[in-house]
PDB file of C-alpha atoms and ligand atoms in Angstrom:
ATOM      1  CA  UNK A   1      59.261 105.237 129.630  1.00 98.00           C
ATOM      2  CA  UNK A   2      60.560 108.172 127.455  1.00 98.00           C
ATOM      3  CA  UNK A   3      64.245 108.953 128.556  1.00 98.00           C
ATOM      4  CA  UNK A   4      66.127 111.990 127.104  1.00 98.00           C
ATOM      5  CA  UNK A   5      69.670 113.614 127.687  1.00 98.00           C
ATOM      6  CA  UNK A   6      69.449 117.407 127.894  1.00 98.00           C
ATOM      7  CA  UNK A   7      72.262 120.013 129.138  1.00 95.00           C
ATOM      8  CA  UNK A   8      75.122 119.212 129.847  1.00 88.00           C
ATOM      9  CA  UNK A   9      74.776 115.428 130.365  1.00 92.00           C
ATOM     10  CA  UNK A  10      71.958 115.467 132.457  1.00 97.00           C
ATOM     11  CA  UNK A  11      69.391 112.581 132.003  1.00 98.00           C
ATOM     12  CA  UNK A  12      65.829 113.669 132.014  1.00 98.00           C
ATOM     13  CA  UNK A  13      62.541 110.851 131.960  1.00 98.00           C
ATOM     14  CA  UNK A  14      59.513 112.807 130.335  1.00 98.00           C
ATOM     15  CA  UNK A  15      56.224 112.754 131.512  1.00 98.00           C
ATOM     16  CA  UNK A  16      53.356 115.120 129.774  1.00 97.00           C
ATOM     17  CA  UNK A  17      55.331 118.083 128.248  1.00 97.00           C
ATOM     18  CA  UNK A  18      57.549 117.907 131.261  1.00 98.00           C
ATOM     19  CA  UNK A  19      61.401 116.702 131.818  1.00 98.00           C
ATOM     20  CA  UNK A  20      61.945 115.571 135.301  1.00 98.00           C
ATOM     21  CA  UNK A  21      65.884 115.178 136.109  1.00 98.00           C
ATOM     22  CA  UNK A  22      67.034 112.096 137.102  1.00 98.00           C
ATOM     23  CA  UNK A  23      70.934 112.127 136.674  1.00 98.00           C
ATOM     24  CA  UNK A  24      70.955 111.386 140.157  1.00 96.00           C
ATOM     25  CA  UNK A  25      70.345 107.810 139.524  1.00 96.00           C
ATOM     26  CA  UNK A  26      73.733 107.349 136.915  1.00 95.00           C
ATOM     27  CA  UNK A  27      75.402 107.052 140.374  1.00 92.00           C
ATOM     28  CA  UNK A  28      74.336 103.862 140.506  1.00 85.00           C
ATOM     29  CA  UNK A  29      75.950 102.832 137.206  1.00 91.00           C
ATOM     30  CA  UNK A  30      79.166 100.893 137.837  1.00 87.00           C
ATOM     31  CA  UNK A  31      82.065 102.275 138.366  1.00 88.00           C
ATOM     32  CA  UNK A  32      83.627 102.201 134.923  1.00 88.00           C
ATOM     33  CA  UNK A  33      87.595 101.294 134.542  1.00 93.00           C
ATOM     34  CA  UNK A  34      89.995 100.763 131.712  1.00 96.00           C
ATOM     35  CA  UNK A  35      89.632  99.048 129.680  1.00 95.00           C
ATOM     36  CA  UNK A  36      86.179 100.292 129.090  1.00 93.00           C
ATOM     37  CA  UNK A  37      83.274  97.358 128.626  1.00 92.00           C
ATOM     38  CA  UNK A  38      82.015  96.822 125.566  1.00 95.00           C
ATOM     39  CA  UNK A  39      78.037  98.733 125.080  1.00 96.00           C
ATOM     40  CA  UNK A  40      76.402 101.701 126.813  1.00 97.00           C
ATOM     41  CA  UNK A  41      76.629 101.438 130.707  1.00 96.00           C
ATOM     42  CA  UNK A  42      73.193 103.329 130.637  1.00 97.00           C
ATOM     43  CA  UNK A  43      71.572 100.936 128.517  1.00 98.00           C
ATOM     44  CA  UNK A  44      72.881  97.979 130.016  1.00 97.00           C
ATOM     45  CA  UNK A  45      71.519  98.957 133.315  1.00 97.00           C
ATOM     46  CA  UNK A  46      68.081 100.389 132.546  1.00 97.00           C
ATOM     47  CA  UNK A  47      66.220  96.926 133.617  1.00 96.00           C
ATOM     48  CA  UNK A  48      67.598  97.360 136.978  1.00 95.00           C
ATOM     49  CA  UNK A  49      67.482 101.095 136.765  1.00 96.00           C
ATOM     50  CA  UNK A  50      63.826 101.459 136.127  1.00 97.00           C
ATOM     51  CA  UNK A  51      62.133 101.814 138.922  1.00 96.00           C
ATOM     52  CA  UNK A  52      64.604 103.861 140.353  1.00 96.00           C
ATOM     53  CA  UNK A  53      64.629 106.055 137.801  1.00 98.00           C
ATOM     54  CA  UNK A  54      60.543 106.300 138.253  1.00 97.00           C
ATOM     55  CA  UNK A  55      60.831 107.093 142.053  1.00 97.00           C
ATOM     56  CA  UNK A  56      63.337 109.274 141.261  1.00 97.00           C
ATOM     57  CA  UNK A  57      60.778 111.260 138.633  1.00 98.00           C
ATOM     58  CA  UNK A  58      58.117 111.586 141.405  1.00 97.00           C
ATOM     59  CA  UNK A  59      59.941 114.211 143.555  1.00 96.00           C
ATOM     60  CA  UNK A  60      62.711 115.697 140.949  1.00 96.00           C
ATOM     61  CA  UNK A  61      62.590 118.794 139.398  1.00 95.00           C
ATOM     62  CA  UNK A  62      61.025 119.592 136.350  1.00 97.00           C
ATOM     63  CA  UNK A  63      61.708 121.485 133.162  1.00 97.00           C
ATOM     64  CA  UNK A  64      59.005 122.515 129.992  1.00 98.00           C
ATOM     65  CA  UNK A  65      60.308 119.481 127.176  1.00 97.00           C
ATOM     66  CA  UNK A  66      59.705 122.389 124.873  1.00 95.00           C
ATOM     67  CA  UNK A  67      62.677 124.454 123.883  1.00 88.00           C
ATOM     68  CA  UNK A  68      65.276 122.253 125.798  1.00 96.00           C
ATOM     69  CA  UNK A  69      68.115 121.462 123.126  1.00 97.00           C
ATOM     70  CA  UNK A  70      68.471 117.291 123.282  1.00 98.00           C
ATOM     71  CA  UNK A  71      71.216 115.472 122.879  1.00 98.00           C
ATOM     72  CA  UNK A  72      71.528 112.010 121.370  1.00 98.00           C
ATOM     73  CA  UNK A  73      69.536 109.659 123.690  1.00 98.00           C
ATOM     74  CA  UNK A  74      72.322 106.721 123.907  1.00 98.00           C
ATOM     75  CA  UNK A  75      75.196 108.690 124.757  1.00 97.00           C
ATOM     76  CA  UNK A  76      78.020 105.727 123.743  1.00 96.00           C
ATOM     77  CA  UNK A  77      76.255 103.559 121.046  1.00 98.00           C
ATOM     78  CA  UNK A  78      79.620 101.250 119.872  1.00 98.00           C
ATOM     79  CA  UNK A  79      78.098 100.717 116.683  1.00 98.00           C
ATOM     80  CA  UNK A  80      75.858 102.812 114.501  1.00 98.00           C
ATOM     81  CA  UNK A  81      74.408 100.029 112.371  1.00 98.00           C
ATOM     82  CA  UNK A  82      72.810 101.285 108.497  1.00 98.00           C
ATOM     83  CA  UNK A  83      70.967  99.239 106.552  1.00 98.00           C
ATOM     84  CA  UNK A  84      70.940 100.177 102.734  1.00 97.00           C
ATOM     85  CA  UNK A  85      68.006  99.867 100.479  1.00 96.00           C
ATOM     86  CA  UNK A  86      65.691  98.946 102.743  1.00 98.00           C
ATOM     87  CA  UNK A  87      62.198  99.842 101.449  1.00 97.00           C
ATOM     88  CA  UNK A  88      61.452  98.937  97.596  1.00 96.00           C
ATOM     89  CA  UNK A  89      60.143 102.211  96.610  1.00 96.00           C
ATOM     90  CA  UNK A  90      63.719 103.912  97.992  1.00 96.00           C
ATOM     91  CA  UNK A  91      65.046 100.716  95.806  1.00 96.00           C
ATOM     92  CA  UNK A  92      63.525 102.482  92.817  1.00 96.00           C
ATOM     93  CA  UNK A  93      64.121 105.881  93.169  1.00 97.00           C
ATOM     94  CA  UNK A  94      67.767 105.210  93.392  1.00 96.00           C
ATOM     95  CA  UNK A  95      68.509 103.344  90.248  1.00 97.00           C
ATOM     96  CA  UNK A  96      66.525 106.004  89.007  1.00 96.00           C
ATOM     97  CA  UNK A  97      68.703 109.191  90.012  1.00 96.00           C
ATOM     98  CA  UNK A  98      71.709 109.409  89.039  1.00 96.00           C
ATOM     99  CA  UNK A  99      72.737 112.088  91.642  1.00 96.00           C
ATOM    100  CA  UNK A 100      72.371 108.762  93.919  1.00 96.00           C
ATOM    101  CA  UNK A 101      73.370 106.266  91.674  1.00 96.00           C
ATOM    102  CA  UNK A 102      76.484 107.605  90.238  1.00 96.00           C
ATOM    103  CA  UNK A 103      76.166 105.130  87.341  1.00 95.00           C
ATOM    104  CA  UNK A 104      76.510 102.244  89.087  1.00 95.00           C
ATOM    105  CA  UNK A 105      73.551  99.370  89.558  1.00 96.00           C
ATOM    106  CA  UNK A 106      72.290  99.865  93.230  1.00 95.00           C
ATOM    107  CA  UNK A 107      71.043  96.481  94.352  1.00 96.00           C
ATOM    108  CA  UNK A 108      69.327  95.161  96.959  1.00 94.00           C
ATOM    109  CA  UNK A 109      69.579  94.648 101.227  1.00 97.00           C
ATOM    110  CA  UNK A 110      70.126  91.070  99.979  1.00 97.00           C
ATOM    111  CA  UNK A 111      72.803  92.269  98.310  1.00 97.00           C
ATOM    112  CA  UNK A 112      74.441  94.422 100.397  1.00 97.00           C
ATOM    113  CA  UNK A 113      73.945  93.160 103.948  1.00 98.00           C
ATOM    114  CA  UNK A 114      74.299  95.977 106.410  1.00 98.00           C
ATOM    115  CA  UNK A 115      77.022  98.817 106.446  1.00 98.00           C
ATOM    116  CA  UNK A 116      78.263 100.915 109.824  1.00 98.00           C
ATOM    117  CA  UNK A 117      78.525 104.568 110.137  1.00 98.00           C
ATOM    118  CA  UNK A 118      81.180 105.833 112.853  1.00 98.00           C
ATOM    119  CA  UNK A 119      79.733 106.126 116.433  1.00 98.00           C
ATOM    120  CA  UNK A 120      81.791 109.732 116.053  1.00 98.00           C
ATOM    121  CA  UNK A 121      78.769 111.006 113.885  1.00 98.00           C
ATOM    122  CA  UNK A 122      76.260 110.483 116.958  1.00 98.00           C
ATOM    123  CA  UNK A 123      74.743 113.994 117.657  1.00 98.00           C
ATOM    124  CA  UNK A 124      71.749 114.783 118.933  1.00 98.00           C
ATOM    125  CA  UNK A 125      68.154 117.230 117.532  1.00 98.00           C
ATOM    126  CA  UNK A 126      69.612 119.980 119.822  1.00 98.00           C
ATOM    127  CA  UNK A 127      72.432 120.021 117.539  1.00 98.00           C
ATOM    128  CA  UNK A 128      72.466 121.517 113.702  1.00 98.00           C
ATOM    129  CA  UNK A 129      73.514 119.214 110.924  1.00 98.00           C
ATOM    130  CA  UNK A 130      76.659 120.905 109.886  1.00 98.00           C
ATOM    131  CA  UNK A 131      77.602 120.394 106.139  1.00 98.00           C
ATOM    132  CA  UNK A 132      80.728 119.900 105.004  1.00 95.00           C
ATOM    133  CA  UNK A 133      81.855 119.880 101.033  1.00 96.00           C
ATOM    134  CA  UNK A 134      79.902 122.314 100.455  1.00 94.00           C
ATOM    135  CA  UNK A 135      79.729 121.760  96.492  1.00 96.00           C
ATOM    136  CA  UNK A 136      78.147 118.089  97.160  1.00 98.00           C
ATOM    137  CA  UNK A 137      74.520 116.814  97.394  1.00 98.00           C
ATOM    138  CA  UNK A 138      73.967 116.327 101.261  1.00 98.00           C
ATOM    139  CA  UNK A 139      70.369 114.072 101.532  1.00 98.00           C
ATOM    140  CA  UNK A 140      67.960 113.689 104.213  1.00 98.00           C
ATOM    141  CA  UNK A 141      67.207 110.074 105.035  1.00 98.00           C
ATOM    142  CA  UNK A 142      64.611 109.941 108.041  1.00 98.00           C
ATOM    143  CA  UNK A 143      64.327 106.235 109.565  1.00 98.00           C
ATOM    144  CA  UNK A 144      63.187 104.148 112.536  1.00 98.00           C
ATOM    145  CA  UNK A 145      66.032 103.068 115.015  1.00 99.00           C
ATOM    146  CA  UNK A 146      66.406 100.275 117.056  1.00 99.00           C
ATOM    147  CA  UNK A 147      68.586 100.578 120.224  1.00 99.00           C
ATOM    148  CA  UNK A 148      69.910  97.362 121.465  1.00 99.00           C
ATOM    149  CA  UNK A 149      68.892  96.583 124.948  1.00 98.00           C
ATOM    150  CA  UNK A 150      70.416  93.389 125.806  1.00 98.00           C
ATOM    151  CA  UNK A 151      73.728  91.424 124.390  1.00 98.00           C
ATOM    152  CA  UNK A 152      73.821  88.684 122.335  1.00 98.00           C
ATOM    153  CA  UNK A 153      74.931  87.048 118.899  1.00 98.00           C
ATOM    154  CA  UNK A 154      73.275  84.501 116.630  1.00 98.00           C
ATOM    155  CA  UNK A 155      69.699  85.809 118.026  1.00 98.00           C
ATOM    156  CA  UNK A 156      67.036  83.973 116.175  1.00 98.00           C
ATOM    157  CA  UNK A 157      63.922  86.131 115.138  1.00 98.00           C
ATOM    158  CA  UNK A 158      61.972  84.911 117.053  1.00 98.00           C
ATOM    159  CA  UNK A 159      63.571  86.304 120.356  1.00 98.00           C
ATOM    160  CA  UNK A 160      64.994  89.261 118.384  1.00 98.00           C
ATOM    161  CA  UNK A 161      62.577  91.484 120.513  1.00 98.00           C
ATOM    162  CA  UNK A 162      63.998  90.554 123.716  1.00 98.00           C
ATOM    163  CA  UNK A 163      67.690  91.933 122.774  1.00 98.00           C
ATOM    164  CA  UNK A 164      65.241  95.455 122.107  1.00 98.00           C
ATOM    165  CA  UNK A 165      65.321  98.488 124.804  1.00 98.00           C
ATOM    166  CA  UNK A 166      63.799 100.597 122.283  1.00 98.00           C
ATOM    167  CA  UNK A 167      63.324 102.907 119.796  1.00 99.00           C
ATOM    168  CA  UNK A 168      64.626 106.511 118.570  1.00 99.00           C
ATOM    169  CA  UNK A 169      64.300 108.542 115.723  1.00 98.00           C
ATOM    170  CA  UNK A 170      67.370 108.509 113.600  1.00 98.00           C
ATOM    171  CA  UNK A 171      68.764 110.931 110.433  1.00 98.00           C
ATOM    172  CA  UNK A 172      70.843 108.577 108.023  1.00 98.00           C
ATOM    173  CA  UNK A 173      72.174 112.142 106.696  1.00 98.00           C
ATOM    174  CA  UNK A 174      74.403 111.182 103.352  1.00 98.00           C
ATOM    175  CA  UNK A 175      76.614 112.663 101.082  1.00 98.00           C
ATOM    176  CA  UNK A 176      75.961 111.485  97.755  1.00 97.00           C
ATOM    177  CA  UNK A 177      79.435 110.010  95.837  1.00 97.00           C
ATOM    178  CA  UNK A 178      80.945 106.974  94.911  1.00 96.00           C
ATOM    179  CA  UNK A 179      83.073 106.097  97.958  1.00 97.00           C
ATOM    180  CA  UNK A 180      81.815 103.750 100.430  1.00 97.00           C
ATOM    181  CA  UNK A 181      78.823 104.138 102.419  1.00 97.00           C
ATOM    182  CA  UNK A 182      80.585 103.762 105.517  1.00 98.00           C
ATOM    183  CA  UNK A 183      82.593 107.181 104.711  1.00 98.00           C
ATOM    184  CA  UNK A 184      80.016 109.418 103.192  1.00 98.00           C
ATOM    185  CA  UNK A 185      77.052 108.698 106.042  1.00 98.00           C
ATOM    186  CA  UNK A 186      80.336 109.208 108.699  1.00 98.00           C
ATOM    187  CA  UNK A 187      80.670 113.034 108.652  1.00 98.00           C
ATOM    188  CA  UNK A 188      80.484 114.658 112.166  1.00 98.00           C
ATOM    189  CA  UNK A 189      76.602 115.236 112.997  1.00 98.00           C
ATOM    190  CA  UNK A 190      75.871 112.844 109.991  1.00 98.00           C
ATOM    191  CA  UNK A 191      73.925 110.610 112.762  1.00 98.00           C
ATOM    192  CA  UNK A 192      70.953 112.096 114.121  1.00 98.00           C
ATOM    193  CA  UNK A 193      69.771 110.334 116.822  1.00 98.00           C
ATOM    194  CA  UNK A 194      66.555 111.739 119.265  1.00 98.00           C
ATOM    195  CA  UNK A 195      64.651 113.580 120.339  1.00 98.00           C
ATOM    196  CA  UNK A 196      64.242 110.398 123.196  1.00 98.00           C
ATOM    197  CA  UNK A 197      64.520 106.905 123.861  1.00 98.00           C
ATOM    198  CA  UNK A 198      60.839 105.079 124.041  1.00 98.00           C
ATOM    199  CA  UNK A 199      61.555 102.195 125.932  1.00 98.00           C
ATOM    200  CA  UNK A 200      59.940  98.920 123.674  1.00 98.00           C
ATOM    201  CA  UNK A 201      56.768  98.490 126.322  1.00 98.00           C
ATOM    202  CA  UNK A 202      55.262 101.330 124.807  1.00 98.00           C
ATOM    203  CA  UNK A 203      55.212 100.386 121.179  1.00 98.00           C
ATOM    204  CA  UNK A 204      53.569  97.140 120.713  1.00 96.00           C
ATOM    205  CA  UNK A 205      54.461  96.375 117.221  1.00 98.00           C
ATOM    206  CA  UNK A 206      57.298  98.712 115.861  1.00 98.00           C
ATOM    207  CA  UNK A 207      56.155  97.033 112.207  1.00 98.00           C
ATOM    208  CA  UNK A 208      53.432  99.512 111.578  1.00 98.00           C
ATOM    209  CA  UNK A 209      54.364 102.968 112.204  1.00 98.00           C
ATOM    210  CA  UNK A 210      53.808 105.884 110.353  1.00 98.00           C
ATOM    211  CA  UNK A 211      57.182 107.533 109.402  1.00 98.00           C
ATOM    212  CA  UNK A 212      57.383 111.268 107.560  1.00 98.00           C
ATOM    213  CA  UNK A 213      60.272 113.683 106.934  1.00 98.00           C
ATOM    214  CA  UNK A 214      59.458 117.040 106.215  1.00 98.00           C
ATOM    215  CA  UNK A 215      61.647 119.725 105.308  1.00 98.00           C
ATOM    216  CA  UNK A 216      60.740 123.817 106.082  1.00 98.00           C
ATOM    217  CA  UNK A 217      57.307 122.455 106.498  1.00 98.00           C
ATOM    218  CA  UNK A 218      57.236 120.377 103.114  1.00 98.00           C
ATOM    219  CA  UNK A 219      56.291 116.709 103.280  1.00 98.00           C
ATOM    220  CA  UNK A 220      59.606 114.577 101.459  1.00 98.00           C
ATOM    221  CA  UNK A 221      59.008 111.341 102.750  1.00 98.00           C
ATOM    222  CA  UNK A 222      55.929 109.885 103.924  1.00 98.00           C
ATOM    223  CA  UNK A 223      55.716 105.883 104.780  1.00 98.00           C
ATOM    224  CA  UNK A 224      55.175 102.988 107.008  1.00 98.00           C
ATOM    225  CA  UNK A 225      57.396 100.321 108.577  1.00 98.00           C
ATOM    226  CA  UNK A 226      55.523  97.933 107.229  1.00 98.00           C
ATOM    227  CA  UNK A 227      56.881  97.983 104.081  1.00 97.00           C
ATOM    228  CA  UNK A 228      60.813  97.419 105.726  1.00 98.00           C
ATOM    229  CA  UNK A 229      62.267  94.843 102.927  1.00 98.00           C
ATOM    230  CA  UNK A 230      64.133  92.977 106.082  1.00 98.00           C
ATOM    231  CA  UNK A 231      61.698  94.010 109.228  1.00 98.00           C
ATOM    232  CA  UNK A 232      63.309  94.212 112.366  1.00 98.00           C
ATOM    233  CA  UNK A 233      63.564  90.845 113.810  1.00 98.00           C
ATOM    234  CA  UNK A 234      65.449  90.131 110.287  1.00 98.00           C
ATOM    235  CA  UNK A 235      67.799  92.828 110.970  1.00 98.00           C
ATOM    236  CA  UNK A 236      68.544  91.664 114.282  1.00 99.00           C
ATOM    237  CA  UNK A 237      69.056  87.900 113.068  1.00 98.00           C
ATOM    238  CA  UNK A 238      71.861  89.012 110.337  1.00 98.00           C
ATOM    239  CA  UNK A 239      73.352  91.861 112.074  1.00 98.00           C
ATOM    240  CA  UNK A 240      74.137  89.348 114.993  1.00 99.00           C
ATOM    241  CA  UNK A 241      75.132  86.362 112.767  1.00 98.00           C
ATOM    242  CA  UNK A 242      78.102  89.018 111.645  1.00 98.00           C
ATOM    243  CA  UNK A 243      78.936  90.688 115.194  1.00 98.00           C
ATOM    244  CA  UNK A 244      77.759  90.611 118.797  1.00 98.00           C
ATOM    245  CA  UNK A 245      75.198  93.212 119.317  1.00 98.00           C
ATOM    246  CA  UNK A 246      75.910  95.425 123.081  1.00 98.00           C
ATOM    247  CA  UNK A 247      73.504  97.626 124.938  1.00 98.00           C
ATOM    248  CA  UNK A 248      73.136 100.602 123.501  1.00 98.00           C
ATOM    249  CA  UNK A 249      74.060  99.718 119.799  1.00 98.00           C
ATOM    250  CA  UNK A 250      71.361 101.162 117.497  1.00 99.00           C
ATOM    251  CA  UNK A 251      70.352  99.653 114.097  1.00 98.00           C
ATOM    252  CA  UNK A 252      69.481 102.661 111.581  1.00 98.00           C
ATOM    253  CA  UNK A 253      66.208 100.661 109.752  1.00 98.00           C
ATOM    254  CA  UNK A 254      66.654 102.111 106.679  1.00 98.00           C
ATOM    255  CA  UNK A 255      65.004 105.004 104.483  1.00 98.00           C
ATOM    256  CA  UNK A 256      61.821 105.198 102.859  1.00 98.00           C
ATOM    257  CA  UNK A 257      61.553 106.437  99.664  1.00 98.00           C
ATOM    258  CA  UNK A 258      61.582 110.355  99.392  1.00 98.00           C
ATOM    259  CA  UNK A 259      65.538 111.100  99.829  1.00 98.00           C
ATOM    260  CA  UNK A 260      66.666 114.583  98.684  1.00 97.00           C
ATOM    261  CA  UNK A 261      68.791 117.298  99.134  1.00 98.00           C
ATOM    262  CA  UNK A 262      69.404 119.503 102.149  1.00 98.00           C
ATOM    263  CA  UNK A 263      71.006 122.997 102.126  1.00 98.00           C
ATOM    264  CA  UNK A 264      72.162 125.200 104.964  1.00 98.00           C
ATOM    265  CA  UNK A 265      69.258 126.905 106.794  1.00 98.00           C
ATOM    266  CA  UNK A 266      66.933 124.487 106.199  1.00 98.00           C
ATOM    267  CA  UNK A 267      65.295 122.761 109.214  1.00 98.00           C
ATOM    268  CA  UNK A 268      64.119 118.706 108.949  1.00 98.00           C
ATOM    269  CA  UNK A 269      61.674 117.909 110.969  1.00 98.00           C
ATOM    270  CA  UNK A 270      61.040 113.912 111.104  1.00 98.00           C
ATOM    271  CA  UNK A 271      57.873 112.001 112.768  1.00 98.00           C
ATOM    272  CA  UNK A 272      57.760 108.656 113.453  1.00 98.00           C
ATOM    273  CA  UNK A 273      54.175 107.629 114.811  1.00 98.00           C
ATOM    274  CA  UNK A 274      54.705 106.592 118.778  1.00 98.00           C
ATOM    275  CA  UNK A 275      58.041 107.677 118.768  1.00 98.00           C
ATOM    276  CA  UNK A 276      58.231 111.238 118.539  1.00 98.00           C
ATOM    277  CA  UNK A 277      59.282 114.356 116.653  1.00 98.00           C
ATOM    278  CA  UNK A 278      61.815 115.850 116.276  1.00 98.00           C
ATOM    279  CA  UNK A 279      63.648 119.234 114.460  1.00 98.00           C
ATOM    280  CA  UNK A 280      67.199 119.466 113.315  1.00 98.00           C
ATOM    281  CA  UNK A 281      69.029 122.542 111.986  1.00 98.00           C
ATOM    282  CA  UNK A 282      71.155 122.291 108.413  1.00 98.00           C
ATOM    283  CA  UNK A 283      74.194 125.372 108.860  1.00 98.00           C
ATOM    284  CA  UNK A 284      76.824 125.457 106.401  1.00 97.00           C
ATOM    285  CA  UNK A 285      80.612 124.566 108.034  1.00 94.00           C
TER     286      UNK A 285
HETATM  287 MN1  LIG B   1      69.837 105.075 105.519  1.00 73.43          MN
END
């Protein structure tokens, strides 16, 4: 199941080149009170919400996918979870540029464990990428993203797939400087998330897949999941030895190597094989 948000707030499941509308069925989500519960009342739900959702699709209305302006597919992710230095070629090419580096040693995922960007950065492809600091080096980072189906903490890796609803495209988009990561990848927009949510039944191993990141047309980064330093039962197993993962929390897998700059007016368009595609929009502030 491929579920998008589109105008407005209105929840669409694609099938084909079509969106059908099924906001109808969020009345059906629990009534929410303060204080809030913890995860995305969407993506807590969407076991039970399913096959209503599919009979739903059968007689809703429909919309061409192509040329609606999406909006982040988890509308309330509580944590945006990064992982640094993830790929070993990325590894490289950042002790090796100083424009990334800043002089310092960059290490390791073992190193580093995992760092959070602010859920306030969550926009969606239908949104440009607006740059702020204009006189500092804004990169790209195109990466595979888990979204968190189910709670739990302490998950072993060998169930981490069960706590998976599934997958999304994500833009790590970073300014380059020395303070911490959790600040510079935290800008407004600077968490692309889209074009849809691919629920985890339709990607039978999420270990393999073709990623590239192109930029007006120009292939910057070109890899495979397969060479993730910590794959994605790994990431699940730390992340929740640190913090209780909720519905709706996505994991960021990391970059590939290939980072660069962006500058206003350029467009990024990032592929991740069984996922999707999806175009963003730089624009100056
Ligand atoms: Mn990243």
């Amino acid at each position: 199941m491929r579920l998008c948000r589109f105008e407005a707030d209105r929840l669409g499941l694609i099938r084909g080149d079509r969106v059908h509308d099924v906001t109808a069925a969020l009345t059906d989500l629990p009534a929410q009170r303060w204080p809030l519960a913890p995860g995305d009342p969407l993506i807590a739900a969407l076991p039970t919400l399913r096959p209503v959702l599919e009979r739903l699709a059968d007689s809703a209305p429909s919309l061409p996918l192509a040329g609606l302006a999406l909006d982040s597919p988890i509308a309330n992710p509580g944590k945006v979870i990064g992982a640094p230095v993830n790929y070993q070629k990325h590894l490289a090419e950042s002790r090796a540029d100083r424009g990334i580096n800043f002089g310092t040693e960059i290490k390791g995922i073992d190193h580093y464990g995992l760092f959070l960007k602010a859920s306030s950065a969550v926009i969606g492809p239908g949104a440009p990428v607006t740059l702020r600091f204009p006189e500092r080096r804004h990169d790209h980072e195109g990466e595979l993203v888990v979204v968190v189906g189910r709670a739990g903490r302490d998950i072993a890796r060998g169930h981490a797939f069960d706590h998976v609803a599934g997958y999304c495209l994500g833009l790590d988009m970073t300014v380059r400087g020395t303070e911490d990561r959790s600040l510079r990848k935290s800008l407004d927009g600077y968490a692309v998330l889209g074009p849809w949510l691919v629920t985890a039944d339709e990607i039978a191993d999420p270990g393999v897949l073709d990623l590239e990141l192109r930029v007006n047309g120009e292939v910057r980064q070109a890899a495979n999941t397969r060479d993730l330093i910590w794959d994605i039962p790994r990431l699940i197993e730390y992340a929740s030895s640190f913090y209780t993962l909720y519905p709706g929390d996505v994991i960021m897998t990391g970059t590939p190597e290939g980072v660069g700059p962006v500058q206003p007016g350029d467009i990024i368009s990032l592929t991740v094989e069984q996922v999707g595609t999806m175009q963003v929009a730089v624009r100056a502030a």
